[in-house]
Tab-separated table of C-alpha atoms and ligand atoms in Angstrom:
chain	number	residue	atom	x	y	z
A	1	UNK	CA	95.095	64.308	78.052
A	2	UNK	CA	96.248	67.859	77.463
A	3	UNK	CA	97.041	68.520	73.809
A	4	UNK	CA	100.378	70.176	73.175
A	5	UNK	CA	100.261	70.063	69.367
A	6	UNK	CA	97.259	70.435	67.042
A	7	UNK	CA	97.734	70.069	63.289
A	8	UNK	CA	94.505	70.688	61.386
A	9	UNK	CA	94.231	70.003	57.676
A	10	UNK	CA	97.735	71.297	57.051
A	11	UNK	CA	99.195	71.599	53.573
A	12	UNK	CA	102.689	72.738	52.700
A	13	UNK	CA	103.777	73.356	49.136
A	14	UNK	CA	107.314	74.208	48.112
A	15	UNK	CA	106.548	75.659	44.730
A	16	UNK	CA	105.107	72.744	42.811
A	17	UNK	CA	106.219	70.148	45.359
A	18	UNK	CA	103.424	69.196	47.723
A	19	UNK	CA	105.380	68.204	50.832
A	20	UNK	CA	102.361	67.853	53.167
A	21	UNK	CA	98.792	67.441	51.984
A	22	UNK	CA	95.884	67.953	54.340
A	23	UNK	CA	97.428	66.330	57.411
A	24	UNK	CA	95.631	66.432	60.765
A	25	UNK	CA	96.653	65.038	64.145
A	26	UNK	CA	97.045	66.064	67.741
A	27	UNK	CA	99.772	65.152	70.207
A	28	UNK	CA	99.161	64.950	73.925
A	29	UNK	CA	101.327	65.770	76.887
A	30	UNK	CA	103.549	62.797	77.723
A	31	UNK	CA	102.827	61.022	74.458
A	32	UNK	CA	105.668	59.257	72.643
A	33	UNK	CA	104.791	59.108	68.953
A	34	UNK	CA	106.783	57.637	66.066
A	35	UNK	CA	106.405	59.492	62.761
A	36	UNK	CA	107.163	56.999	60.007
A	37	UNK	CA	107.659	57.470	56.292
A	38	UNK	CA	110.115	57.077	53.437
A	39	UNK	CA	112.384	59.853	52.167
A	40	UNK	CA	110.282	62.776	51.073
A	41	UNK	CA	107.180	61.681	52.991
A	42	UNK	CA	106.973	65.072	54.689
A	43	UNK	CA	108.309	64.254	58.166
A	44	UNK	CA	110.908	67.021	58.343
A	45	UNK	CA	108.438	69.506	56.857
A	46	UNK	CA	105.919	68.699	59.599
A	47	UNK	CA	108.552	69.257	62.270
A	48	UNK	CA	109.648	72.566	60.738
A	49	UNK	CA	106.011	73.669	60.661
A	50	UNK	CA	105.638	72.809	64.354
A	51	UNK	CA	108.780	74.768	65.123
A	52	UNK	CA	107.537	77.767	63.174
A	53	UNK	CA	110.601	77.654	60.908
A	54	UNK	CA	108.296	77.598	57.882
A	55	UNK	CA	104.678	78.589	57.300
A	56	UNK	CA	101.935	76.288	56.093
A	57	UNK	CA	100.283	76.897	52.749
A	58	UNK	CA	96.887	76.030	54.262
A	59	UNK	CA	95.450	74.707	57.502
A	60	UNK	CA	96.241	75.600	61.080
A	61	UNK	CA	98.986	74.635	63.505
A	62	UNK	CA	98.879	75.167	67.224
A	63	UNK	CA	101.778	74.342	69.509
A	64	UNK	CA	101.434	74.905	73.247
A	65	UNK	CA	98.329	76.970	72.557
A	66	UNK	CA	99.807	79.290	69.938
A	67	UNK	CA	100.676	79.561	66.280
A	68	UNK	CA	104.410	78.737	66.143
A	69	UNK	CA	104.908	80.861	63.005
A	70	UNK	CA	103.645	83.980	64.776
A	71	UNK	CA	106.293	86.557	65.562
A	72	UNK	CA	105.633	86.510	69.272
A	73	UNK	CA	105.337	82.749	69.731
A	74	UNK	CA	105.534	82.299	73.494
A	75	UNK	CA	106.163	78.550	73.354
A	76	UNK	CA	109.405	78.706	71.373
A	77	UNK	CA	111.595	78.169	74.401
A	78	UNK	CA	109.579	75.122	75.328
A	79	UNK	CA	110.338	73.302	72.106
A	80	UNK	CA	113.352	71.053	71.729
A	81	UNK	CA	114.597	70.021	68.288
A	82	UNK	CA	117.171	67.540	67.125
A	83	UNK	CA	117.618	68.090	63.377
A	84	UNK	CA	118.485	65.249	61.049
A	85	UNK	CA	122.254	64.751	60.620
A	86	UNK	CA	123.190	67.316	63.240
A	87	UNK	CA	126.907	67.983	63.344
A	88	UNK	CA	129.040	69.483	66.068
A	89	UNK	CA	132.451	71.104	66.175
A	90	UNK	CA	134.843	68.168	66.569
A	91	UNK	CA	137.379	70.297	68.436
A	92	UNK	CA	135.047	71.118	71.342
A	93	UNK	CA	134.415	68.815	74.276
A	94	UNK	CA	130.927	67.612	75.143
A	95	UNK	CA	130.770	70.135	77.978
A	96	UNK	CA	131.924	73.003	75.774
A	97	UNK	CA	129.348	72.074	73.147
A	98	UNK	CA	126.450	72.071	75.592
A	99	UNK	CA	127.665	75.276	77.240
A	100	UNK	CA	127.688	76.896	73.807
A	101	UNK	CA	124.083	75.847	73.104
A	102	UNK	CA	122.958	76.904	76.577
A	103	UNK	CA	124.317	80.413	75.976
A	104	UNK	CA	122.713	80.493	72.553
A	105	UNK	CA	119.360	79.602	74.103
A	106	UNK	CA	119.966	81.901	77.090
A	107	UNK	CA	119.573	79.041	79.542
A	108	UNK	CA	121.731	78.390	82.628
A	109	UNK	CA	124.944	76.599	81.645
A	110	UNK	CA	125.122	74.593	84.885
A	111	UNK	CA	121.733	72.933	84.368
A	112	UNK	CA	122.513	72.275	80.705
A	113	UNK	CA	125.695	70.442	81.719
A	114	UNK	CA	123.695	68.144	83.986
A	115	UNK	CA	121.962	66.859	80.864
A	116	UNK	CA	125.210	65.141	79.873
A	117	UNK	CA	124.696	62.749	82.782
A	118	UNK	CA	121.047	62.309	81.856
A	119	UNK	CA	121.988	61.026	78.386
A	120	UNK	CA	124.854	58.877	79.672
A	121	UNK	CA	127.701	61.108	78.524
A	122	UNK	CA	128.890	62.150	81.971
A	123	UNK	CA	132.130	60.191	81.755
A	124	UNK	CA	132.870	61.430	78.231
A	125	UNK	CA	131.933	65.044	78.867
A	126	UNK	CA	135.556	66.284	78.875
A	127	UNK	CA	136.476	64.458	75.701
A	128	UNK	CA	136.448	66.162	72.322
A	129	UNK	CA	133.362	65.493	70.259
A	130	UNK	CA	135.667	64.383	67.435
A	131	UNK	CA	136.409	61.234	69.459
A	132	UNK	CA	132.704	60.410	69.983
A	133	UNK	CA	130.977	57.505	68.276
A	134	UNK	CA	127.865	58.162	66.197
A	135	UNK	CA	125.694	57.029	69.113
A	136	UNK	CA	127.453	59.413	71.475
A	137	UNK	CA	127.004	62.300	69.045
A	138	UNK	CA	123.300	61.495	68.769
A	139	UNK	CA	123.015	61.530	72.559
A	140	UNK	CA	124.840	64.851	72.636
A	141	UNK	CA	122.268	66.046	70.101
A	142	UNK	CA	119.517	64.876	72.404
A	143	UNK	CA	121.099	66.693	75.359
A	144	UNK	CA	121.254	69.845	73.218
A	145	UNK	CA	117.542	69.465	72.387
A	146	UNK	CA	116.754	69.045	76.093
A	147	UNK	CA	118.283	72.344	77.187
A	148	UNK	CA	115.600	74.380	78.927
A	149	UNK	CA	113.462	71.275	79.670
A	150	UNK	CA	111.186	71.478	76.630
A	151	UNK	CA	107.577	70.369	76.859
A	152	UNK	CA	107.609	69.260	73.223
A	153	UNK	CA	110.585	67.404	71.783
A	154	UNK	CA	110.953	66.890	68.029
A	155	UNK	CA	113.607	64.380	67.021
A	156	UNK	CA	114.278	63.978	63.301
A	157	UNK	CA	115.561	60.483	62.569
A	158	UNK	CA	117.732	60.322	65.679
A	159	UNK	CA	118.352	56.595	65.541
A	160	UNK	CA	119.162	56.200	61.836
A	161	UNK	CA	122.581	54.622	61.472
A	162	UNK	CA	122.828	53.520	65.092
A	163	UNK	CA	123.377	49.892	65.950
A	164	UNK	CA	120.500	48.074	67.701
A	165	UNK	CA	122.018	48.428	71.161
A	166	UNK	CA	122.469	52.198	70.803
A	167	UNK	CA	118.994	52.577	69.356
A	168	UNK	CA	117.688	50.759	72.402
A	169	UNK	CA	119.560	53.037	74.816
A	170	UNK	CA	118.389	56.128	72.971
A	171	UNK	CA	114.829	54.899	73.102
A	172	UNK	CA	114.996	54.237	76.823
A	173	UNK	CA	116.050	57.835	77.430
A	174	UNK	CA	113.162	59.281	75.442
A	175	UNK	CA	110.663	56.864	76.940
A	176	UNK	CA	111.655	58.167	80.341
A	177	UNK	CA	111.170	61.757	79.182
A	178	UNK	CA	107.695	60.945	77.904
A	179	UNK	CA	106.826	59.311	81.215
A	180	UNK	CA	107.847	62.542	82.888
A	181	UNK	CA	105.335	64.451	80.739
A	182	UNK	CA	107.274	65.555	77.653
A	183	UNK	CA	105.560	65.176	74.281
A	184	UNK	CA	108.061	63.321	72.100
A	185	UNK	CA	107.730	63.040	68.327
A	186	UNK	CA	110.406	60.871	66.754
A	187	UNK	CA	110.705	60.346	63.026
A	188	UNK	CA	112.085	57.289	61.300
A	189	UNK	CA	112.226	55.721	57.836
A	190	UNK	CA	111.150	52.348	59.040
A	191	UNK	CA	108.823	50.861	61.541
A	192	UNK	CA	111.047	48.454	63.410
A	193	UNK	CA	110.507	46.790	66.777
A	194	UNK	CA	111.861	49.944	68.377
A	195	UNK	CA	109.371	52.369	66.861
A	196	UNK	CA	106.671	49.856	67.698
A	197	UNK	CA	107.422	50.490	71.343
A	198	UNK	CA	106.147	54.051	70.977
A	199	UNK	CA	102.602	54.335	72.255
A	200	UNK	CA	101.426	55.552	68.888
A	201	UNK	CA	102.575	55.524	65.278
A	202	UNK	CA	101.728	58.040	62.546
A	203	UNK	CA	102.538	56.943	59.013
A	204	UNK	CA	103.108	59.461	56.224
A	205	UNK	CA	103.289	58.612	52.543
A	206	UNK	CA	104.050	61.351	49.986
A	207	UNK	CA	102.735	64.080	52.225
A	208	UNK	CA	99.568	62.268	53.202
A	209	UNK	CA	98.880	60.821	56.631
A	210	UNK	CA	97.896	57.247	55.872
A	211	UNK	CA	97.666	55.742	59.347
A	212	UNK	CA	97.607	56.889	62.949
A	213	UNK	CA	97.116	54.825	66.053
A	214	UNK	CA	98.512	52.226	68.379
A	215	UNK	CA	100.580	49.497	66.802
A	216	UNK	CA	97.874	46.989	67.695
A	217	UNK	CA	95.350	49.066	65.799
A	218	UNK	CA	97.653	49.410	62.777
A	219	UNK	CA	98.177	45.675	62.586
A	220	UNK	CA	94.446	45.353	62.099
A	221	UNK	CA	94.393	47.652	59.087
A	222	UNK	CA	94.167	45.156	56.264
A	223	UNK	CA	95.709	47.192	53.481
A	224	UNK	CA	98.401	49.670	54.335
A	225	UNK	CA	100.009	51.294	51.288
A	226	UNK	CA	102.412	48.804	49.766
A	227	UNK	CA	104.973	51.561	49.242
A	228	UNK	CA	105.485	51.768	52.999
A	229	UNK	CA	106.664	48.141	53.274
A	230	UNK	CA	105.999	47.939	56.956
A	231	UNK	CA	107.556	45.303	59.097
A	232	UNK	CA	104.330	44.684	61.015
B	301	ATP	P1	113.669	62.565	54.699
B	301	ATP	O1	113.548	61.220	55.252
B	301	ATP	O2	114.441	62.611	53.429
B	301	ATP	O3	114.083	63.606	55.691
B	301	ATP	P2	111.005	63.664	54.952
B	301	ATP	O4	109.888	62.703	55.167
B	301	ATP	O5	111.527	64.380	56.127
B	301	ATP	O6	112.160	62.927	54.212
B	301	ATP	P3	110.654	66.256	53.792
B	301	ATP	O7	112.073	66.635	54.016
B	301	ATP	O8	109.622	66.867	54.639
B	301	ATP	O9	110.492	64.680	53.857
B	301	ATP	O10	110.340	66.540	52.252
B	301	ATP	C1	109.044	66.407	51.668
B	301	ATP	C2	109.116	66.826	50.199
B	301	ATP	O11	109.357	68.220	50.117
B	301	ATP	C3	110.232	66.173	49.420
B	301	ATP	O12	109.767	65.932	48.123
B	301	ATP	C4	111.325	67.226	49.411
B	301	ATP	O13	112.137	67.109	48.276
B	301	ATP	C5	110.518	68.502	49.378
B	301	ATP	N1	111.201	69.642	50.028
B	301	ATP	C6	111.603	69.703	51.310
B	301	ATP	N2	112.154	70.899	51.588
B	301	ATP	C7	112.105	71.616	50.448
B	301	ATP	C8	112.489	72.932	50.073
B	301	ATP	N3	113.059	73.759	50.952
B	301	ATP	N4	112.282	73.321	48.799
B	301	ATP	C9	111.708	72.489	47.900
B	301	ATP	N5	111.300	71.243	48.187
B	301	ATP	C10	111.489	70.805	49.431
């Protein structure tokens, strides 16, 4: 399997706060991986490192064959990111919102608008975002992250606060993307039945990677940190 992301012994300190401590893992093309951990575990920091938004204190990061923090990072356009708690202008319609992001990313507006159908917002595309439910806004966020057909998709807690049915729908969309070859990393506070459907689960606890593998493999680990309170 081709590796799209390589994290090797990465540490990130924010002053005295050690957000990530010596984490290593690789992600393959078409892999759907759930990144699990409580608040402050280091999930967002790992994503920002992969995006090149921040630099590591130690260790190396390679995304699509390059260092994402390098000035001339060629893979930037092939990364999609849905930040935690993304918010949109309530006065714009779904179409206007995506057109805005397409222009920002210098991608064709017409192909960006097709993504509204792909995430099931086709019928609502001419409605103002202010009238959207939380689930619809999250799907709009996903469509925004998909502009330019990224090879690596980083989704920061996209299903938090969604009801089970919406979480399910959201998951189906990203499972399809992974099947089509996109690397999808999805973070979450909890390991529920939904995250268990990801091919692989990485568990972070206070900046340390404490488990990594298929859910079957994790079930066989006798003593996971009690702080994680897994529902396995
Ligand atoms: P959450 O579920 O709250 O998003 P997380 O697992 O994404 O948690 P991070 O946001 O990566 O965790 O935070 C890891 C640690 O780093 C936390 O202790 C946090 O307070 C700290 N931290 C994050 N960003 C900064 C920053 N810019 N300056 C100082 N400390 C930070």
